[in-house]
PDB file of C-alpha atoms in Angstrom:
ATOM      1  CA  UNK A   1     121.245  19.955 160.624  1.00  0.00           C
ATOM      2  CA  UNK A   2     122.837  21.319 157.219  1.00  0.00           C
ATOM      3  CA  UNK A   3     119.261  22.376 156.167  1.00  0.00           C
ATOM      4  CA  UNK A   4     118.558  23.816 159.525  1.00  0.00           C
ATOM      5  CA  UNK A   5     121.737  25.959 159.094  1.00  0.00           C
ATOM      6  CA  UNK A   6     121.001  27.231 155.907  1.00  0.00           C
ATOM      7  CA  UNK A   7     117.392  28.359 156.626  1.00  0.00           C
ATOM      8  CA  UNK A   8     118.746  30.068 158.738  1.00  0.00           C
ATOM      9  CA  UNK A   9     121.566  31.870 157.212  1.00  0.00           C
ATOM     10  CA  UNK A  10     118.838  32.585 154.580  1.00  0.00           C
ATOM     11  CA  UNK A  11     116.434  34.398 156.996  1.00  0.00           C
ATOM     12  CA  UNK A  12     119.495  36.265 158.441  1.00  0.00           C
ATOM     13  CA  UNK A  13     120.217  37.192 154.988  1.00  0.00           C
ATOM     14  CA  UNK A  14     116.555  38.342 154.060  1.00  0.00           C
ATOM     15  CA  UNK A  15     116.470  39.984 157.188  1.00  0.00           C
ATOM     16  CA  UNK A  16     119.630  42.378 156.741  1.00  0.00           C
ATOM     17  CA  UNK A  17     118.826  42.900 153.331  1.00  0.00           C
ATOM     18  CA  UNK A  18     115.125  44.416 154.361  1.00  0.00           C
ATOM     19  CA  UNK A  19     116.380  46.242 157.647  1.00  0.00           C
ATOM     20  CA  UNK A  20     119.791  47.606 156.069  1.00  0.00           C
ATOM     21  CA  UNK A  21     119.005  51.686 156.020  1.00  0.00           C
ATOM     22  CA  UNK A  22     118.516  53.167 152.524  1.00  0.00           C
ATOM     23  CA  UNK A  23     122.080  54.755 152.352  1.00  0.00           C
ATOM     24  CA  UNK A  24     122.450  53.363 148.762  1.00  0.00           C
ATOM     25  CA  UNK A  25     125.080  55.801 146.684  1.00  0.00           C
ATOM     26  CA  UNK A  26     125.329  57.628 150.070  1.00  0.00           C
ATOM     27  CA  UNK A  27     128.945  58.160 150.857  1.00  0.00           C
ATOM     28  CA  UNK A  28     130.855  56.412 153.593  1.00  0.00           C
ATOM     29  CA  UNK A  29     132.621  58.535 156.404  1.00  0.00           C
ATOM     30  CA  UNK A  30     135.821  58.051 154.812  1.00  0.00           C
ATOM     31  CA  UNK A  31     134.611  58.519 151.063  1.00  0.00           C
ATOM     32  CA  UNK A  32     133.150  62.225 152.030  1.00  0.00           C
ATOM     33  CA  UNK A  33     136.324  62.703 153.781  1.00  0.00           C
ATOM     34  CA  UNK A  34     137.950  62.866 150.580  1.00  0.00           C
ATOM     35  CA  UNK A  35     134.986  64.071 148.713  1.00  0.00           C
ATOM     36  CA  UNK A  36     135.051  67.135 150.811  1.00  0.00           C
ATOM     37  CA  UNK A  37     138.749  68.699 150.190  1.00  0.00           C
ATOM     38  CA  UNK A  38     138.056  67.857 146.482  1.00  0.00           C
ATOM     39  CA  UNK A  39     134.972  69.534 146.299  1.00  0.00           C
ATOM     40  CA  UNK A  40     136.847  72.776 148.263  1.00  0.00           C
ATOM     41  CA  UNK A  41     139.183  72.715 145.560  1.00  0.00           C
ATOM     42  CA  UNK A  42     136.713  72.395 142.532  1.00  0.00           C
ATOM     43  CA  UNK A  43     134.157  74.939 143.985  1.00  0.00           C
ATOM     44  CA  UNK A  44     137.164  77.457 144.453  1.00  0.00           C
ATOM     45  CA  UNK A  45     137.526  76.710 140.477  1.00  0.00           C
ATOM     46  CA  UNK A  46     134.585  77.430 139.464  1.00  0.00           C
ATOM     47  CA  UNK A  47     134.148  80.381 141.683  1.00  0.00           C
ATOM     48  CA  UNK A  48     137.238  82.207 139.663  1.00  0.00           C
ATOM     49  CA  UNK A  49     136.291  81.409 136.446  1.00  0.00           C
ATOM     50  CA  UNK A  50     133.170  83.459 137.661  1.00  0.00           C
ATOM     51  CA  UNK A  51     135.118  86.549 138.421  1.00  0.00           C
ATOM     52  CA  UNK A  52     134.452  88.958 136.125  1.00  0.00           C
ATOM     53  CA  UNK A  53     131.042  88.192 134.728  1.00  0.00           C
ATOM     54  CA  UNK A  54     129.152  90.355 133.903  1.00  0.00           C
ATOM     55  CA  UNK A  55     125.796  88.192 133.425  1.00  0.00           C
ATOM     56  CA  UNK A  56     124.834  84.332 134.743  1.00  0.00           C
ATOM     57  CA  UNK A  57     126.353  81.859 132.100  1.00  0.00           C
ATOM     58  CA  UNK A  58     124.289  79.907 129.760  1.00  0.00           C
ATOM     59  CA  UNK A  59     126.388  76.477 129.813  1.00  0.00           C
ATOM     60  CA  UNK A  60     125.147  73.913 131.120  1.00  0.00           C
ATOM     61  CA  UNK A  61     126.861  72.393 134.474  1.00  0.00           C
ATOM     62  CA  UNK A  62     128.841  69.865 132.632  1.00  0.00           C
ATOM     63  CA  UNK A  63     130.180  72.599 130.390  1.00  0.00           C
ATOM     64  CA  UNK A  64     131.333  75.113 133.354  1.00  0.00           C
ATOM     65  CA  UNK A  65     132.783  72.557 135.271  1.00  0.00           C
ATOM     66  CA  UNK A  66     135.084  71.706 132.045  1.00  0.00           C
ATOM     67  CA  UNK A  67     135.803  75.559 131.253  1.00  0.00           C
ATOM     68  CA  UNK A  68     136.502  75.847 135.346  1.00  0.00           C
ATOM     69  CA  UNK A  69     139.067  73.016 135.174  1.00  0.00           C
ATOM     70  CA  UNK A  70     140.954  73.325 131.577  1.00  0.00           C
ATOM     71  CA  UNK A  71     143.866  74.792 133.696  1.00  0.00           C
ATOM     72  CA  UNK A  72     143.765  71.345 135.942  1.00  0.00           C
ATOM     73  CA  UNK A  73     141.613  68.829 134.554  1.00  0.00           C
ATOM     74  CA  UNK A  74     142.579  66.381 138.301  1.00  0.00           C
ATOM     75  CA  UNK A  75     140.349  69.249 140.112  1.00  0.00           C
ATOM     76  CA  UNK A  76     137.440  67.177 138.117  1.00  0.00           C
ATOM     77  CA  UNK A  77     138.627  64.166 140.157  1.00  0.00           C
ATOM     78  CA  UNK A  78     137.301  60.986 138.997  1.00  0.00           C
ATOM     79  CA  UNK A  79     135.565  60.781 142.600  1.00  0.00           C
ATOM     80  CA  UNK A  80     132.671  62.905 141.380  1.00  0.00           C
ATOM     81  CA  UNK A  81     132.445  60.453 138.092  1.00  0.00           C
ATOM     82  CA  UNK A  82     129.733  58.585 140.734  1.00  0.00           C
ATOM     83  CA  UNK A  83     127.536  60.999 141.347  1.00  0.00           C
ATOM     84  CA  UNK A  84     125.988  64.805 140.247  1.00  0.00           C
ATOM     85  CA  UNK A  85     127.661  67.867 140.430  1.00  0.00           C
ATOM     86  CA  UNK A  86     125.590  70.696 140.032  1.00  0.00           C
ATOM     87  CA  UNK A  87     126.868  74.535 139.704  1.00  0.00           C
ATOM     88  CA  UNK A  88     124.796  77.734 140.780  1.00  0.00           C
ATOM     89  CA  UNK A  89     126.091  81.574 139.812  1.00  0.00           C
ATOM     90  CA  UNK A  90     125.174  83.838 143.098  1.00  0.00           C
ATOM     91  CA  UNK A  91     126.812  86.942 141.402  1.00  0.00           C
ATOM     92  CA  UNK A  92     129.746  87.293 141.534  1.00  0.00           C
ATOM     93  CA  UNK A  93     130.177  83.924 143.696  1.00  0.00           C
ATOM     94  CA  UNK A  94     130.385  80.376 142.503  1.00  0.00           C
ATOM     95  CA  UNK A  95     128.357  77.594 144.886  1.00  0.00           C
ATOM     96  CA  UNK A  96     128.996  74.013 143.786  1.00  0.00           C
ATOM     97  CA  UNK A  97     126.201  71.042 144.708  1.00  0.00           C
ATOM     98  CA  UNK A  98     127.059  67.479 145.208  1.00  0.00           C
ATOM     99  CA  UNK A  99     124.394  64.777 144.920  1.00  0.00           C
ATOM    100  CA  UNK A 100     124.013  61.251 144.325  1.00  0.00           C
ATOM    101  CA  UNK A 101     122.621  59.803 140.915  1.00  0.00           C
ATOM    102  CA  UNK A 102     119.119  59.332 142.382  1.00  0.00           C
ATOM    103  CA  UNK A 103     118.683  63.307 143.603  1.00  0.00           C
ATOM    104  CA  UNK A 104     119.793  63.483 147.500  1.00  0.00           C
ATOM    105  CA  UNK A 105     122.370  65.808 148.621  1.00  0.00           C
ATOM    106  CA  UNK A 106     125.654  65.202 149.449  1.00  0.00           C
ATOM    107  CA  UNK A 107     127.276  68.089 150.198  1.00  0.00           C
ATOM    108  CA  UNK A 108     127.523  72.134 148.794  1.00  0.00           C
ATOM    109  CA  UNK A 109     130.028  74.065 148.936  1.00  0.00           C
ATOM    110  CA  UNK A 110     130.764  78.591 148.453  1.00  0.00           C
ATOM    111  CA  UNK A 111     134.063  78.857 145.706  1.00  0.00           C
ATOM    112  CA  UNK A 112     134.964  82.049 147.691  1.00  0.00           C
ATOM    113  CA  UNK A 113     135.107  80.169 151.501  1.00  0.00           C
ATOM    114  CA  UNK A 114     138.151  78.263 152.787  1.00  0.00           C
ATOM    115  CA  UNK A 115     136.440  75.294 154.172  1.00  0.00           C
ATOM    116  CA  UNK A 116     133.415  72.878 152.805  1.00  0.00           C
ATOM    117  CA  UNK A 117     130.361  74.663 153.880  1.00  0.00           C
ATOM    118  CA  UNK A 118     127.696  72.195 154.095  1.00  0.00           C
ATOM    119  CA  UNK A 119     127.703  68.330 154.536  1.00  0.00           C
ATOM    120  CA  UNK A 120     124.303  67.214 154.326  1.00  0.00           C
ATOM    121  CA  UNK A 121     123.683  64.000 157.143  1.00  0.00           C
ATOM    122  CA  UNK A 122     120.211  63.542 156.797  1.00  0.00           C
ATOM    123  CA  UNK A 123     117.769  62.740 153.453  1.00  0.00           C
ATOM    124  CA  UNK A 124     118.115  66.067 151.772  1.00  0.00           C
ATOM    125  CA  UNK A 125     116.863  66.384 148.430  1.00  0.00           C
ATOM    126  CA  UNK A 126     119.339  68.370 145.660  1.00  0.00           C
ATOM    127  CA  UNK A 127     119.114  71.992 145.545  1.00  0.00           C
ATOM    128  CA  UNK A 128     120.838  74.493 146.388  1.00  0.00           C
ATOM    129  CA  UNK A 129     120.166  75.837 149.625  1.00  0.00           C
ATOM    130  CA  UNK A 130     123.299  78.453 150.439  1.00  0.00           C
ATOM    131  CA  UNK A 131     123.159  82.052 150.040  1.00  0.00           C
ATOM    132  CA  UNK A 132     126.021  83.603 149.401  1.00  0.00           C
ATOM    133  CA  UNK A 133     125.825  87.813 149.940  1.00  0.00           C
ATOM    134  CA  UNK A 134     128.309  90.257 149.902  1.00  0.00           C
ATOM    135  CA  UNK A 135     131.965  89.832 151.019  1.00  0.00           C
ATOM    136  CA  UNK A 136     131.374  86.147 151.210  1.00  0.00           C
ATOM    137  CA  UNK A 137     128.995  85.607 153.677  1.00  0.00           C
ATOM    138  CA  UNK A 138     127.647  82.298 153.693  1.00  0.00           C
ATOM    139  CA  UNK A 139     124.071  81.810 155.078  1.00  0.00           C
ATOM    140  CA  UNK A 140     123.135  78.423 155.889  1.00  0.00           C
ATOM    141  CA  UNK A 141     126.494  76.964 156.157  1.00  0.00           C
ATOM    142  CA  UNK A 142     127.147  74.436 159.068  1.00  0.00           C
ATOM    143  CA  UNK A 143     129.041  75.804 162.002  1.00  0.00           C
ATOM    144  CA  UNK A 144     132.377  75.900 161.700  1.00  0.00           C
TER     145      UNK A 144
END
């Protein structure tokens, strides 16, 4: 009976570990909840300490992300430690790209809107894929 019971907890176990869906480093419901008003906040960041330029910058993410924060270091939250955070100039407009460690999108978000502007659902790979134009307007945002 015991060794009936545990060839079968084993199968079970085999089972759920081939059918589970491959949502590995993919943020939970609740995780992206939080993910998303940090990333608001950090994109907004990085979109002012774009104001002004007159040229794209040559720094590498990491770098601009650091120079965006110096006045707040928490808007780096350790959240993001977890996964990529990539940074695109759109002149003069800031968008900020998050992705997990193994290249699918999270999320992306416009510095200059109020409100996250994309959460990415379904396997997306990570690029950028708003276009921000003139007064803000953000194509390919989800629907508010």
């Amino acid at each position: 009976m015991k060794r009936h019971f545990f060839f079968i907890l084993a199968a079970l176990l085999l089972l759920n570990a081939c059918c589970t869906p491959g949502n590995k480093g993919l943020p939970g419901d609740e995780e992206r909840g939080r993910l998303s008003t940090k990333m608001v906040n950090l994109s907004a960041a990085v979109d002012a300490s774009f104001s002004g330029l007159a040229a794209p910058p040559q720094e590498s993410d990491a770098v601009l992300l650091q120079q965006a924060t110096q006045h707040d270091p928490r808007l780096l939250a350790a959240e993001f430690s977890s996964y990529q955070l990539k940074v695109q100039y759109q002149n003069p407009y800031a968008v900020v790209l998050l992705c997990t460690q193994d290249g699918r999108a999270i999320m992306e978000d416009a510095g200059c809107s109020a409100r996250l502007d994309r959460q990415v659902r379904s396997e997306a790979p990570c690029q950028f894929t708003l276009r921000v134009l003139q007064g803000c307007q953000v194509q390919g945002a989800d629907a508010p």
